[in-house]
PDB file of C-alpha atoms in Angstrom:
ATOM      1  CA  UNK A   1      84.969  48.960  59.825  1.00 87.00           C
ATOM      2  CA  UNK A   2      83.972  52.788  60.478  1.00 88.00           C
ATOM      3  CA  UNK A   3      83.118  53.971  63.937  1.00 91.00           C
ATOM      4  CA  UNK A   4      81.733  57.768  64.479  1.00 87.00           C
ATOM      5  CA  UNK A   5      83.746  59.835  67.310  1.00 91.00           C
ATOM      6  CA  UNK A   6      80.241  60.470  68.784  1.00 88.00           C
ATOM      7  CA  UNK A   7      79.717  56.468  69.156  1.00 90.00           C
ATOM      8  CA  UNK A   8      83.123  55.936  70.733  1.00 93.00           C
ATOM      9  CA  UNK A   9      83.805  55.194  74.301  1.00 94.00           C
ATOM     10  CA  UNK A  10      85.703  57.504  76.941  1.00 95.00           C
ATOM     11  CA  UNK A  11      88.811  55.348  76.976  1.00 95.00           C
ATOM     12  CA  UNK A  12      88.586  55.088  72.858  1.00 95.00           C
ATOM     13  CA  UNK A  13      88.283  58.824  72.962  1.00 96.00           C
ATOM     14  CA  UNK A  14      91.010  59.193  75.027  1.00 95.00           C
ATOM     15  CA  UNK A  15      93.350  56.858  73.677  1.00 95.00           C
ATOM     16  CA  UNK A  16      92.460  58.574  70.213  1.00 96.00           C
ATOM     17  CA  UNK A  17      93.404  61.827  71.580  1.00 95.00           C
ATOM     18  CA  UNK A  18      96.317  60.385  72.836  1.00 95.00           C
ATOM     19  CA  UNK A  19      98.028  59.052  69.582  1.00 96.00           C
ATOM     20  CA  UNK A  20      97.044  62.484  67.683  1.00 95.00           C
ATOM     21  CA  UNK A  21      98.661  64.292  70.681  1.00 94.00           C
ATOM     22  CA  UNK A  22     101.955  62.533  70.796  1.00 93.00           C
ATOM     23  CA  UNK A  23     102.404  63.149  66.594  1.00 94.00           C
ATOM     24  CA  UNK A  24     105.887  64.901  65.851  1.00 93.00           C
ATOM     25  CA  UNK A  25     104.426  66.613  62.338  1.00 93.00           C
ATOM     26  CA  UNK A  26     107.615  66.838  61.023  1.00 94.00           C
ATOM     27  CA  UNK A  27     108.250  62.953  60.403  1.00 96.00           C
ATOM     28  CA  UNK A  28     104.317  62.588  58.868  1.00 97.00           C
ATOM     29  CA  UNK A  29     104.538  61.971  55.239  1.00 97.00           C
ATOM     30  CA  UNK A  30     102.128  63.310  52.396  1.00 98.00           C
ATOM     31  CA  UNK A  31     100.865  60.804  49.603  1.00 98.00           C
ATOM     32  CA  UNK A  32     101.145  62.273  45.905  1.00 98.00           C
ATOM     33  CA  UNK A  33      96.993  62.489  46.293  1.00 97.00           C
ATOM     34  CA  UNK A  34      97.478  64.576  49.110  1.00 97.00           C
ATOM     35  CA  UNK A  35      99.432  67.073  48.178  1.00 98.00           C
ATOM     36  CA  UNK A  36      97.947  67.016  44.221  1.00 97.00           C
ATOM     37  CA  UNK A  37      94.540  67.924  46.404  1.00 97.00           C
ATOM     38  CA  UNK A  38      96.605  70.620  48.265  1.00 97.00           C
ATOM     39  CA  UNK A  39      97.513  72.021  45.582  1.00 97.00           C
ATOM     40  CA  UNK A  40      93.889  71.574  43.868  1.00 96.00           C
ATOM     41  CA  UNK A  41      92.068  73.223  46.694  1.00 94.00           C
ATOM     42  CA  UNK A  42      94.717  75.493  47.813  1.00 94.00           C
ATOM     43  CA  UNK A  43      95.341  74.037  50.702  1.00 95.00           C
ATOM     44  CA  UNK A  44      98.984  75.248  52.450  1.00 94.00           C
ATOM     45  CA  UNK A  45     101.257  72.954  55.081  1.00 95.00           C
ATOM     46  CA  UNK A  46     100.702  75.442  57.753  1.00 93.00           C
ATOM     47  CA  UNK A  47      96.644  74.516  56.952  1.00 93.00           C
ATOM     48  CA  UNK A  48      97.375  70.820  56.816  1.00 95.00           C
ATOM     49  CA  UNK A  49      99.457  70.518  59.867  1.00 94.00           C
ATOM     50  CA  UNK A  50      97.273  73.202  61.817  1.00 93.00           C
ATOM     51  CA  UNK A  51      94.776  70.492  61.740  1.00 95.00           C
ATOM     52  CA  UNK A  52      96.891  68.466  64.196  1.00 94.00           C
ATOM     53  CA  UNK A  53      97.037  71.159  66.539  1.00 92.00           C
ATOM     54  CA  UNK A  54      93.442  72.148  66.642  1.00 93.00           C
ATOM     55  CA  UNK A  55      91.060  69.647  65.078  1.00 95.00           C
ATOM     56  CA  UNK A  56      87.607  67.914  65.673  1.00 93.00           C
ATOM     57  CA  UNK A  57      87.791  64.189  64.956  1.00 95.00           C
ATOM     58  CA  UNK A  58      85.358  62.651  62.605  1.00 93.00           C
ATOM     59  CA  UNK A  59      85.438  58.763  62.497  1.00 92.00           C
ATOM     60  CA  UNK A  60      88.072  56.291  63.109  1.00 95.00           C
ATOM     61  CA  UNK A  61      87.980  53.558  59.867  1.00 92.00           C
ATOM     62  CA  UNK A  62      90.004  50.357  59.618  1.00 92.00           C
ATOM     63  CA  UNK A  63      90.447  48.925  55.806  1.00 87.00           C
ATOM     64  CA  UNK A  64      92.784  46.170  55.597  1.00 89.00           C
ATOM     65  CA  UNK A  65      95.046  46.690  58.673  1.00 91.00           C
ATOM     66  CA  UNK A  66      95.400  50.415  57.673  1.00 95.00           C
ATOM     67  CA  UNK A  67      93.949  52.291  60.519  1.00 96.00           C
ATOM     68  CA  UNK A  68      92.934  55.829  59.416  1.00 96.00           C
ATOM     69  CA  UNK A  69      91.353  58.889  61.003  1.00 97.00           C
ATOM     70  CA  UNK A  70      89.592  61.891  59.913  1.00 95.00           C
ATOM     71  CA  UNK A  71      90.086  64.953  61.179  1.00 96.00           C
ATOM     72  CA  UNK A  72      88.618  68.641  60.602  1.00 94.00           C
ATOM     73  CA  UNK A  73      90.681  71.125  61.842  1.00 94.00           C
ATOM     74  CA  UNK A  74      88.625  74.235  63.782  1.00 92.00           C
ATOM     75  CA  UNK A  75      89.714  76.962  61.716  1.00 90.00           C
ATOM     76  CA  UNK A  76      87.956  78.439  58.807  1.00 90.00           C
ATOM     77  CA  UNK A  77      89.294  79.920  55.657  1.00 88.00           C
ATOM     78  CA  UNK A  78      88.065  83.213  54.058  1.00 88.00           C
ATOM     79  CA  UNK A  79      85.261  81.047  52.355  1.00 90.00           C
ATOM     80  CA  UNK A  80      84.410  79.643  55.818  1.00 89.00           C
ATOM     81  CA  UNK A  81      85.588  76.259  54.230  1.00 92.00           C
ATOM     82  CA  UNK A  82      87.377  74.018  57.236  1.00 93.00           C
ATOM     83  CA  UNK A  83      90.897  72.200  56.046  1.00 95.00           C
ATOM     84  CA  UNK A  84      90.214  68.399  56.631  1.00 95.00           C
ATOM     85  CA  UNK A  85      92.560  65.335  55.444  1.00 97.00           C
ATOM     86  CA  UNK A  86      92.598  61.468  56.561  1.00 97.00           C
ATOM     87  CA  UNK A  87      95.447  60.585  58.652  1.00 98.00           C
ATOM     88  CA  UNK A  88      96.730  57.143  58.541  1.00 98.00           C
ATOM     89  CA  UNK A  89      97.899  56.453  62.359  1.00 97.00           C
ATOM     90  CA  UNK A  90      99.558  52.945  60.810  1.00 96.00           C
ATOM     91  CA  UNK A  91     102.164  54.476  58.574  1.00 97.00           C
ATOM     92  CA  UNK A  92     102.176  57.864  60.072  1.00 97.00           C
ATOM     93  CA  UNK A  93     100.960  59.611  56.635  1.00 97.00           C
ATOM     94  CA  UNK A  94      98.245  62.139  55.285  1.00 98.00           C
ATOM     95  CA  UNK A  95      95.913  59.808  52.512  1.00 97.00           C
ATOM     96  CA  UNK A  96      94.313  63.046  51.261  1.00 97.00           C
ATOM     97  CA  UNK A  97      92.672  66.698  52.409  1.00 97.00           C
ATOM     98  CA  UNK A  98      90.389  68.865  51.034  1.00 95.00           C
ATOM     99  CA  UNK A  99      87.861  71.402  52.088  1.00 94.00           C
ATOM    100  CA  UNK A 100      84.500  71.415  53.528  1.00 88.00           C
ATOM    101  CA  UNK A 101      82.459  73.667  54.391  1.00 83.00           C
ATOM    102  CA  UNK A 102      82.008  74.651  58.587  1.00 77.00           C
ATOM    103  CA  UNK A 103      77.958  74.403  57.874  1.00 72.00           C
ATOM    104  CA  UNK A 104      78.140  71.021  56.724  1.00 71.00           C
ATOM    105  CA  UNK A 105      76.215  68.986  59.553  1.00 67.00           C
ATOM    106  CA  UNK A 106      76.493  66.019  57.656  1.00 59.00           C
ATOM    107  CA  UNK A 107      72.538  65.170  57.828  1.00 56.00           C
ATOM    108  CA  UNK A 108      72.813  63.368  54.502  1.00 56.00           C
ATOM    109  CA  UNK A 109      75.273  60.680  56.596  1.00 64.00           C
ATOM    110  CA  UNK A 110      73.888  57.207  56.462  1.00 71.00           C
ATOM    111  CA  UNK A 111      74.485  55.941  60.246  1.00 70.00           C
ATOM    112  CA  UNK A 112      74.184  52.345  58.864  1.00 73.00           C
ATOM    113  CA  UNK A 113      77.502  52.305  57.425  1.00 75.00           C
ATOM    114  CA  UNK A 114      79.383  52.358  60.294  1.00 72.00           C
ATOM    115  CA  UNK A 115      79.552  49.706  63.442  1.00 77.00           C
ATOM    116  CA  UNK A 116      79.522  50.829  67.448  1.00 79.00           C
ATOM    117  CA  UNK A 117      82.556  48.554  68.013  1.00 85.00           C
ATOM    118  CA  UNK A 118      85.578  48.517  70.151  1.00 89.00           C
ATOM    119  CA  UNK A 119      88.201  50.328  68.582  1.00 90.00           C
ATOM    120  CA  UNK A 120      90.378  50.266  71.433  1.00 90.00           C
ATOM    121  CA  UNK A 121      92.625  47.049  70.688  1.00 90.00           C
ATOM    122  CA  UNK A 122      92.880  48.562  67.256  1.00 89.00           C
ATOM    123  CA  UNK A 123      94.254  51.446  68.708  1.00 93.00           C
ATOM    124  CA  UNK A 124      96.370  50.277  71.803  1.00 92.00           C
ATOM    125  CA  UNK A 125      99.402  49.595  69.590  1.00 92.00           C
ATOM    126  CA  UNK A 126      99.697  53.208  68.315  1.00 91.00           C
ATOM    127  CA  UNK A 127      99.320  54.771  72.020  1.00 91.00           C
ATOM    128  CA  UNK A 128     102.366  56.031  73.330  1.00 76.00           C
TER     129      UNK A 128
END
């Protein structure tokens, strides 16, 4: 299941904002992929946990219980590239990052892969 943030409700946005809000960064974890990307696309911590601080959200996708989000954070590198990664809110970890450009309006997205359903009783165990 994939929902776009621009399909989601005002409580869904909210309690989505809520969870990203209340994450202490220092007790979210980094898969091997992640930080082999990181390193790949030169990608620092400050970049990858700026994101948390200052980000746009993306879609909200549920695969087998994990429930991930992913973000873009707002702030452009010297190639006006913005730092993104997937967050998984279930085990509190970063699945991967990389960088994408702040001109990328995503018109090549195909709206029939994801569902207008509610997220929110996915969510309501993760909101603090």
């Amino acid at each position: 299941m994939k929902k776009l943030y621009g399909q989601f409700t005002e409580d869904e946005k909210e309690m989505i904002n809520t969870i990203l809000k209340g994450i202490n960064t220092k007790s979210v974890r980094i898969t091997f992929h992640a930080k082999s990307r990181m390193k790949e696309k030169d990608i620092s911590f400050r970049d990858l946990f700026g994101i948390f601080k200052n980000y746009q959200i993306i879609e909200v996708h549920e695969k087998d219980g994990d429930i991930r989000v992913l973000l873009r954070g707002i702030f452009r590198d010297t190639l006006g590239r913005n730092t993104c990664c997937s967050y998984s809110v279930s085990s509190n970890t970063i699945v991967t990052t990389y960088k994408n450009s702040f001109a990328d309006n995503h018109y090549t997205l195909d709206c029939n892969n994801y569902i207008n359903t509610d997220i929110s009783k996915l969510l309501k165990p993760y909101v603090n």
